[in-house]
XYZ file of C-alpha atoms in Angstrom:
606
model
C -46.326 20.708 -5.733
C -43.137 21.509 -3.868
C -43.329 21.894 -0.132
C -41.268 24.506 1.687
C -38.915 23.046 4.263
C -39.273 24.256 7.850
C -37.120 27.172 8.900
C -33.953 26.729 10.916
C -34.597 27.245 14.635
C -31.504 29.399 14.931
C -28.940 29.189 17.723
C -29.709 27.258 20.849
C -29.940 23.718 22.111
C -32.590 21.478 23.521
C -33.489 21.861 27.135
C -35.292 19.529 29.487
C -39.069 19.335 29.198
C -41.801 17.037 30.491
C -41.764 13.686 28.752
C -44.489 13.901 26.122
C -44.774 12.111 22.824
C -44.628 13.996 19.557
C -47.125 13.396 16.794
C -46.499 11.078 13.866
C -43.715 12.272 11.555
C -44.424 11.517 7.922
C -41.546 9.783 6.129
C -39.795 8.743 9.340
C -39.525 5.175 10.608
C -39.418 5.430 14.397
C -37.427 2.662 16.016
C -39.103 3.183 19.398
C -42.832 3.605 18.691
C -45.168 4.950 21.372
C -46.134 2.358 23.928
C -43.061 0.203 23.330
C -39.528 0.554 24.648
C -36.550 -0.624 22.621
C -33.145 -1.876 23.710
C -29.777 -1.472 22.035
C -27.771 -3.311 24.670
C -28.040 -6.279 26.946
C -30.546 -5.962 29.819
C -29.402 -5.420 33.360
C -27.505 -2.664 35.165
C -23.998 -3.797 34.151
C -21.685 -0.944 33.154
C -18.713 -3.134 32.380
C -16.371 -2.248 29.551
C -17.615 -5.318 27.649
C -21.249 -4.156 27.774
C -20.262 -0.635 26.797
C -18.220 -1.940 23.877
C -21.139 -4.096 22.722
C -23.451 -1.065 22.837
C -20.918 0.921 20.834
C -20.710 -1.811 18.209
C -24.478 -1.917 17.874
C -24.717 1.841 17.523
C -22.015 1.866 14.856
C -23.805 -0.967 13.081
C -27.065 1.001 13.110
C -25.300 4.067 11.695
C -23.589 2.058 8.950
C -26.787 0.241 7.903
C -28.985 3.327 7.736
C -29.316 6.091 5.198
C -30.302 8.572 7.923
C -30.181 8.076 11.693
C -31.585 10.677 14.095
C -30.857 10.243 17.786
C -33.663 12.295 19.262
C -35.825 13.002 22.306
C -39.537 13.076 21.720
C -40.101 16.333 23.613
C -37.184 18.229 22.039
C -38.368 20.967 19.604
C -35.011 20.951 17.784
C -35.353 17.217 17.165
C -38.883 17.753 15.889
C -37.724 20.394 13.403
C -35.008 18.089 12.048
C -37.470 15.225 11.640
C -39.859 17.587 9.846
C -37.025 18.667 7.526
C -36.310 15.100 6.433
C -40.046 14.424 6.148
C -40.430 17.445 3.837
C -37.646 15.995 1.694
C -39.409 12.647 1.541
C -36.510 10.904 3.252
C -37.147 7.884 5.448
C -35.152 8.009 8.688
C -34.283 5.699 11.528
C -35.226 7.670 14.632
C -34.171 6.548 18.096
C -36.000 8.448 20.832
C -33.547 8.334 23.717
C -36.191 9.265 26.296
C -38.249 6.227 25.331
C -35.636 3.461 25.520
C -34.398 1.792 28.663
C -30.747 2.588 28.024
C -31.125 6.030 26.438
C -28.711 7.660 28.872
C -26.028 5.094 28.089
C -26.634 5.501 24.362
C -26.111 9.243 24.762
C -22.871 8.632 26.694
C -21.502 6.435 23.908
C -22.620 8.959 21.273
C -20.652 11.592 23.163
C -17.551 9.402 22.888
C -18.116 8.868 19.158
C -19.068 12.422 18.153
C -18.115 14.689 21.081
C -21.671 16.061 20.871
C -23.643 16.163 24.125
C -27.022 17.303 22.803
C -29.837 15.985 20.658
C -30.703 15.778 17.875
C -27.584 13.938 16.719
C -27.773 13.174 13.007
C -25.896 10.803 10.695
C -26.436 10.731 6.915
C -24.918 7.865 4.949
C -22.472 7.174 7.812
C -21.362 10.839 7.946
C -21.888 12.648 11.241
C -23.678 15.870 10.259
C -24.113 17.188 13.811
C -27.079 18.808 15.520
C -30.057 20.887 14.407
C -28.165 24.016 13.362
C -25.507 22.066 11.452
C -28.182 20.061 9.623
C -30.024 23.177 8.476
C -26.735 24.810 7.454
C -25.902 21.714 5.403
C -29.366 21.856 3.826
C -29.040 25.547 2.923
C -25.576 25.017 1.372
C -26.742 22.014 -0.648
C -24.397 19.631 1.171
C -27.212 17.713 2.862
C -28.827 16.970 -0.479
C -25.452 15.797 -1.776
C -25.004 13.488 1.205
C -28.498 12.083 0.731
C -27.843 11.350 -2.939
C -24.723 9.360 -2.220
C -24.947 5.673 -1.475
C -22.445 2.906 -0.906
C -21.105 3.198 -4.441
C -17.986 5.039 -3.309
C -14.624 3.634 -4.304
C -13.432 3.735 -0.682
C -14.786 4.119 2.820
C -11.900 6.466 3.657
C -9.278 8.319 1.632
C -6.394 9.954 3.466
C -4.432 12.711 1.757
C -0.931 12.606 3.211
C 1.289 9.687 4.198
C 2.919 11.105 7.319
C 2.644 9.995 10.930
C -0.995 11.001 11.430
C -2.238 9.823 8.049
C -0.595 6.407 8.251
C -1.770 5.878 11.820
C -5.355 6.644 10.815
C -5.153 4.491 7.680
C -3.830 1.414 9.446
C -6.340 1.660 12.288
C -9.284 2.112 9.904
C -8.130 -0.917 7.905
C -7.839 -2.992 11.080
C -11.464 -2.051 11.750
C -12.475 -3.518 8.396
C -12.701 -0.433 6.198
C -11.572 0.004 2.598
C -8.859 2.653 2.796
C -6.600 4.553 0.391
C -3.580 6.717 1.200
C -2.471 9.368 -1.301
C 1.031 10.699 -0.703
C 3.157 12.842 -2.984
C 6.180 14.941 -2.003
C 6.545 18.058 -4.130
C 10.342 18.495 -4.545
C 11.968 21.372 -2.667
C 13.415 24.279 -4.673
C 16.731 22.391 -4.473
C 15.062 19.288 -5.929
C 14.894 17.200 -2.753
C 12.070 14.710 -2.254
C 11.606 11.551 -0.188
C 9.515 8.465 0.397
C 6.493 7.453 2.440
C 6.420 8.435 6.113
C 6.181 12.216 6.270
C 8.372 14.890 7.817
C 9.348 13.133 11.049
C 10.791 10.060 9.406
C 12.379 11.653 6.362
C 13.409 15.218 7.209
C 12.589 15.665 10.880
C 12.882 13.839 14.183
C 14.620 10.699 12.952
C 17.518 12.087 10.864
C 17.874 15.021 13.265
C 18.382 12.752 16.270
C 20.750 10.518 14.327
C 22.899 13.513 13.348
C 22.740 14.695 16.945
C 23.901 11.228 18.007
C 26.809 11.506 15.556
C 27.819 14.810 17.149
C 27.562 13.306 20.645
C 29.860 10.476 19.620
C 32.465 13.072 18.632
C 32.158 14.673 22.052
C 32.384 11.236 23.672
C 35.650 10.599 21.834
C 37.112 13.742 23.386
C 35.793 12.793 26.818
C 37.085 9.228 26.536
C 40.723 10.265 27.024
C 39.877 11.246 30.588
C 38.480 7.766 31.131
C 41.719 6.102 30.072
C 41.138 5.583 26.360
C 44.315 6.195 24.394
C 44.489 6.766 20.633
C 46.996 8.603 18.497
C 45.408 8.848 15.069
C 43.591 12.041 14.127
C 39.846 11.713 14.438
C 37.728 13.430 11.776
C 34.102 13.277 10.766
C 33.037 12.049 7.321
C 29.765 13.695 6.292
C 29.196 11.420 3.302
C 29.525 8.236 5.380
C 27.055 9.550 7.952
C 24.404 10.724 5.490
C 24.603 7.502 3.496
C 24.018 5.447 6.642
C 21.156 7.670 7.781
C 19.464 7.650 4.375
C 19.798 3.871 4.180
C 18.009 3.619 7.502
C 15.279 6.027 6.374
C 14.813 4.027 3.159
C 14.239 0.929 5.260
C 11.551 2.813 7.204
C 9.909 3.970 3.954
C 9.789 0.372 2.770
C 8.471 -0.774 6.138
C 5.565 1.659 5.928
C 4.667 0.509 2.425
C 4.813 -3.101 3.561
C 2.654 -2.342 6.591
C -0.013 -0.738 4.392
C 0.124 -3.689 2.024
C -0.286 -6.173 4.859
C -3.398 -4.313 6.028
C -4.791 -4.063 2.464
C -4.546 -0.272 2.401
C -4.205 1.076 -1.146
C -1.151 3.345 -1.434
C -0.970 5.726 -4.396
C 2.077 7.954 -4.933
C 0.065 10.849 -6.384
C -0.902 14.402 -5.495
C -4.471 14.569 -4.157
C -6.818 17.465 -4.910
C -10.569 17.777 -4.308
C -12.596 18.429 -7.464
C -16.118 18.127 -6.013
C -17.860 16.688 -2.973
C -16.587 13.193 -2.144
C -14.308 13.158 -5.206
C -10.600 13.811 -5.636
C -8.150 13.953 -8.496
C -4.846 12.092 -8.067
C -1.968 13.299 -10.262
C 1.232 11.243 -10.445
C 4.740 12.478 -11.257
C 4.113 11.900 -14.964
C 1.077 14.164 -14.899
C -1.392 11.305 -15.324
C -4.718 11.942 -13.582
C -7.024 9.434 -11.875
C -10.231 10.124 -9.950
C -11.411 8.446 -6.743
C -14.435 8.794 -4.478
C -14.855 8.078 -0.779
C -17.477 8.358 1.927
C -15.071 10.187 4.216
C -11.715 11.941 3.934
C -8.854 12.809 6.260
C -6.466 15.635 5.390
C -2.981 14.945 6.768
C -0.791 16.963 4.410
C 1.557 18.453 7.027
C 3.781 21.495 6.551
C 6.843 22.553 4.569
C 9.636 25.043 5.406
C 9.047 28.742 4.816
C 11.328 30.906 2.681
C 12.338 34.524 3.270
C 10.948 35.999 0.072
C 14.209 37.778 -0.770
C 16.522 37.678 -3.766
C 18.408 34.383 -3.940
C 16.640 32.498 -1.144
C 15.072 29.679 -3.173
C 17.926 29.626 -5.671
C 20.804 29.220 -3.209
C 19.544 28.487 0.333
C 18.617 25.111 1.769
C 16.142 24.106 4.493
C 15.634 21.072 6.698
C 14.047 19.469 3.607
C 17.537 19.330 2.077
C 20.035 19.179 4.949
C 19.696 15.543 6.026
C 20.361 14.158 2.548
C 22.863 16.824 1.456
C 25.475 14.898 -0.579
C 28.400 17.035 0.632
C 29.549 18.573 3.901
C 27.909 22.029 4.237
C 31.127 23.697 5.439
C 30.887 27.178 6.939
C 27.173 27.567 7.602
C 24.808 30.436 8.357
C 21.633 29.273 10.076
C 18.821 31.818 9.755
C 16.201 31.574 12.482
C 15.848 31.079 16.223
C 13.411 28.164 16.352
C 14.240 24.848 17.965
C 14.874 23.481 14.463
C 17.440 26.244 13.844
C 19.238 25.693 17.145
C 19.204 21.901 16.916
C 20.724 21.977 13.443
C 23.290 24.594 14.460
C 24.200 22.450 17.453
C 24.978 19.233 15.647
C 26.709 21.016 12.755
C 29.016 22.681 15.285
C 29.473 19.270 16.890
C 30.993 18.039 13.631
C 33.573 20.808 13.902
C 31.984 23.165 11.360
C 32.042 26.969 11.563
C 28.425 27.845 12.421
C 26.696 31.216 12.833
C 23.043 31.719 13.819
C 21.290 34.906 12.632
C 18.481 35.856 15.004
C 15.786 38.430 14.240
C 14.698 38.979 17.853
C 14.731 36.353 20.636
C 15.685 32.694 20.854
C 12.981 30.045 21.010
C 9.921 32.291 20.985
C 7.148 30.741 23.038
C 9.580 28.871 25.312
C 10.692 29.864 28.796
C 13.095 32.711 28.044
C 15.406 32.034 30.971
C 15.930 28.517 29.636
C 16.209 29.798 26.059
C 19.026 32.173 26.975
C 20.849 29.419 28.871
C 20.640 27.282 25.723
C 22.095 30.136 23.678
C 24.858 30.735 26.192
C 25.789 27.044 26.211
C 25.915 26.974 22.423
C 28.179 30.041 22.367
C 30.528 28.350 24.823
C 30.732 25.435 22.397
C 31.647 27.507 19.376
C 28.358 28.637 17.818
C 28.345 32.364 16.951
C 25.186 34.494 17.114
C 24.246 37.547 15.051
C 21.360 39.102 16.957
C 18.817 41.632 15.680
C 19.655 41.060 11.994
C 17.673 39.702 9.032
C 18.953 38.714 5.558
C 17.897 40.913 2.642
C 19.824 39.268 -0.224
C 21.792 36.102 -0.987
C 24.287 36.063 -3.879
C 26.277 33.175 -5.288
C 30.005 33.932 -5.488
C 31.203 30.470 -6.515
C 29.520 27.258 -7.596
C 30.592 24.061 -5.913
C 29.795 21.380 -3.371
C 29.680 23.488 -1.349
C 30.052 26.775 -3.175
C 30.355 30.268 -1.734
C 27.474 32.594 -0.926
C 27.438 36.237 0.125
C 24.696 37.256 2.514
C 23.660 40.879 2.967
C 21.715 41.536 6.171
C 20.218 44.584 7.847
C 19.611 45.465 11.478
C 16.100 45.214 12.881
C 16.814 48.213 15.108
C 18.394 50.712 12.709
C 20.016 51.249 9.319
C 23.155 49.188 9.884
C 23.919 46.536 7.253
C 26.455 43.720 7.362
C 27.602 41.067 4.923
C 29.309 37.730 5.266
C 30.532 34.848 3.105
C 29.393 31.285 3.812
C 29.423 27.923 2.097
C 25.824 27.115 3.045
C 22.806 29.132 4.189
C 20.223 27.081 6.081
C 16.783 28.666 6.539
C 14.802 27.618 9.633
C 12.284 30.440 10.038
C 9.049 28.452 10.327
C 6.769 26.202 8.323
C 3.604 26.669 6.250
C 0.625 24.323 6.093
C 0.116 22.431 2.826
C -3.586 23.227 2.501
C -3.883 25.918 -0.186
C -3.479 23.803 -3.318
C -5.577 20.723 -2.579
C -8.984 22.027 -3.696
C -10.494 22.652 -0.259
C -12.306 25.718 -1.585
C -14.166 23.516 -4.082
C -15.926 21.625 -1.294
C -16.176 24.507 1.171
C -13.631 23.466 3.808
C -12.639 26.574 5.743
C -9.016 27.417 6.503
C -7.342 30.252 8.364
C -6.451 32.523 5.460
C -3.375 33.885 7.233
C -1.802 30.639 8.457
C -3.391 28.092 6.148
C -4.308 25.958 9.152
C -7.660 24.184 9.382
C -10.051 24.858 12.273
C -11.571 21.604 13.520
C -13.880 20.427 16.275
C -12.698 18.450 19.278
C -13.045 15.293 17.153
C -10.923 16.658 14.248
C -13.995 17.336 12.066
C -13.844 20.308 9.680
C -16.862 22.456 8.832
C -17.635 19.937 6.052
C -19.045 16.912 7.919
C -17.334 14.128 5.955
C -13.879 15.772 5.972
C -11.506 15.469 8.935
C -7.936 16.620 9.516
C -5.009 15.551 11.701
C -1.441 16.623 12.346
C 0.446 19.897 11.999
C -2.176 21.534 9.765
C -4.674 21.869 12.635
C -5.270 25.313 14.091
C -4.255 25.760 17.757
C -3.036 22.168 18.138
C 0.458 20.906 19.103
C 2.744 20.236 16.138
C 4.205 16.978 17.440
C 4.602 13.566 15.821
C 3.191 11.538 18.753
C 0.143 13.824 18.850
C -0.490 13.167 15.154
C -0.048 9.403 15.602
C -2.454 9.302 18.532
C -4.965 11.633 16.841
C -5.011 9.564 13.660
C -5.570 6.336 15.525
C -8.307 7.746 17.766
C -10.035 9.411 14.819
C -10.290 6.078 13.011
C -11.687 4.468 16.135
C -14.279 7.211 16.549
C -15.334 6.933 12.913
C -15.445 3.177 12.635
C -15.647 1.759 16.171
C -12.883 0.313 18.304
C -12.257 -3.262 19.278
C -11.801 -4.471 22.849
C -8.149 -4.900 23.910
C -6.421 -6.173 27.063
C -2.783 -7.374 27.571
C 0.001 -5.957 25.406
C 3.599 -6.451 24.246
C 5.967 -5.484 21.442
C 9.520 -5.663 20.196
C 11.299 -2.408 19.388
C 14.516 -1.065 17.907
C 16.123 1.928 19.658
C 16.926 4.677 17.176
C 20.513 4.888 18.450
C 21.040 1.254 17.415
C 19.844 1.634 13.815
C 22.720 3.305 12.010
C 25.267 1.445 14.109
C 23.762 -1.781 12.763
C 22.964 -3.267 16.163
C 20.384 -6.026 16.463
C 16.839 -5.264 15.387
C 13.793 -6.530 17.291
C 15.718 -7.717 20.342
C 14.442 -5.059 22.756
C 11.116 -5.966 24.315
C 8.331 -4.164 26.169
C 5.389 -5.733 27.988
C 2.672 -4.631 30.386
C 0.287 -6.827 32.350
C -3.176 -5.419 33.052
C -5.921 -6.427 35.461
C -8.926 -6.478 33.140
C -11.333 -6.588 36.085
C -9.924 -3.334 37.490
C -10.229 -0.961 34.513
C -7.132 -2.496 32.894
C -4.928 -1.243 35.717
C -1.258 -1.898 34.964
C 0.067 -4.387 37.510
C 3.208 -5.506 35.676
C 5.780 -3.542 33.693
C 8.712 -5.047 31.781
C 11.335 -3.542 29.489
C 14.462 -5.051 27.948
C 16.515 -2.319 26.299
C 18.781 0.713 26.801
C 18.256 2.834 29.910
C 15.737 0.326 31.240
C 16.225 1.499 34.811
C 15.568 5.138 33.949
C 12.444 4.226 31.984
C 11.100 1.898 34.663
C 11.602 4.425 37.467
C 9.257 6.905 35.839
C 6.553 4.373 35.109
C 6.856 2.897 38.609
C 5.619 6.173 40.089
C 2.708 6.187 37.636
C 1.809 2.612 38.634
C 1.729 3.626 42.284
C -0.792 6.297 41.251
C -3.073 3.749 39.566
C -1.801 3.721 35.979
C -4.216 2.082 33.515
C -3.906 1.038 29.880
C -6.283 3.831 28.921
C -4.057 6.387 30.645
C -1.069 5.028 28.706
C -3.050 5.287 25.455
C -3.997 8.864 26.314
C -0.376 9.823 27.010
C 1.546 11.600 24.268
C 4.940 9.953 23.852
C 8.226 11.854 23.879
C 9.600 11.138 20.423
C 11.897 9.456 19.557
C 12.605 7.592 22.829
C 12.436 4.017 24.049
C 9.866 4.897 26.709
C 7.272 6.086 24.176
C 6.718 2.494 23.042
C 4.463 2.047 26.091
C 2.087 4.740 24.778
C 1.502 2.922 21.492
C 1.113 -0.734 22.567
C -1.648 -2.373 20.523
C -1.004 -6.098 20.163
C -2.225 -8.486 22.826
C -0.073 -11.484 23.566
C -3.052 -13.816 23.221
C -3.718 -12.603 19.657
C -0.539 -14.203 18.356
C 0.009 -11.298 15.941
C 3.491 -10.379 14.730
C 5.184 -7.835 17.027
C 8.315 -7.130 14.988
C 8.781 -3.466 14.125
C 9.079 -2.146 10.571
C 9.041 1.637 11.099
C 8.690 4.636 13.384
C 5.304 5.040 15.055
């Protein structure tokens, strides 16, 4: 005869109550039986980082060995209801009553670090953090709990990451370091102009890296003009060669792509150049460029698919316009260019294109740099106008027509005023759209497993530990709702997520070699710049020594010197989001201890 499961207690959380023991729970194996206290860590009052790390390792080990783990308190009614639910399902559980073990408070502190959940019950099913009482009953009512209970260790992978950008790669490498079997799926759908790229995501291929290198090229042109006033004399005409620049930049990016693939290989991470799409719980379909389909399963997933440029939705936009997806590998000089948009991407691109001596116009719908300080935004616009960039304010394009084919060709743009009926038209060689980006979340099968997204923006709401509403699915990077869209944030989030999921190792003194971005295209020496910090491991890893060999070393050191005077620690450095791409950010990503003897040569960005 089937038994009815207990009803969900509804909203609320456990409060304090007198310490009393609950009755026997059928089907549950209690780790701390009445009359006996259990330990998960070494005895004694020590709260050193070593003892805390050992407790964390033991907790993670318990979670990984058990089908179901319930961290409970014997007097908590919510914990009792959850235990009764599993009992009604005939499921044997490992139950740790935190009020009946000597170090229950410390266990709860470490659980907070792992799950960001303060309350009990705290439930794990087959290594997946389900959450508290309400989340467990919701999972039961949706059928997800039963699915989690059915699954065992017969997954193909511990973790599959969909997306090979900064956040995805960071998470993959860290999870592999922690001993997990990991796969990365990465596939770039070509832009309407047919542009695609290799492993590494937006920042490396069509974002921060090529943008800064083109900006550096423009600065060199300005430096040539300035050099005459410093006594440099030259008579020949100086001109910029677009093809030479883009070839050098793309060669550098290709080396980064290869470096990422090599790094994954060295850490035994499986890399598959296929498009990932969920087909059912814990299962995805991977489709390669030939249309061949393969299926994989995993205990947990991370979505790190990033964003792609938005189009206007007008006649001729996808046929004739380009975006930042195309600009950095454009095989010909863009010539007279109309940049549509007022974002930082639009203004940065307009700036370096003008720096090459091109005729550049920016069409602005309303204000510059929405969301930024407007006094500063207007000063930026004024400076750009002084340096030759023209602005068309309060206009939006309504049609783009091709007048002539070519490399570049000629395009006619018809635009209308946002404040009246006025229309204007202009002829340009290239139209660059920089009006925003859309999250790549709508065509990866999230609806098949119940992952919620913001229907308007496509972004994914997550908890403070990057967990979606489906317990075994996490997300990092630009696709997160109400989170900063920055490469260093994604790198840090991916790394910390892996550590929360699989447990972190203890680290102390750190160093690395690095290659300044400005040196790459110029062909200057790789892996000659060096960064090192010395930490006092008996004083919370306080930084007591700081060393850098590289460009602008004095400027970098001055800033960190003030932080050291304020008690800078390694943890504070790890928690700091780097300014990317700079030399100073290397100190926020130091991982290798000198005593480990591991290779510190750099093979990529981040």
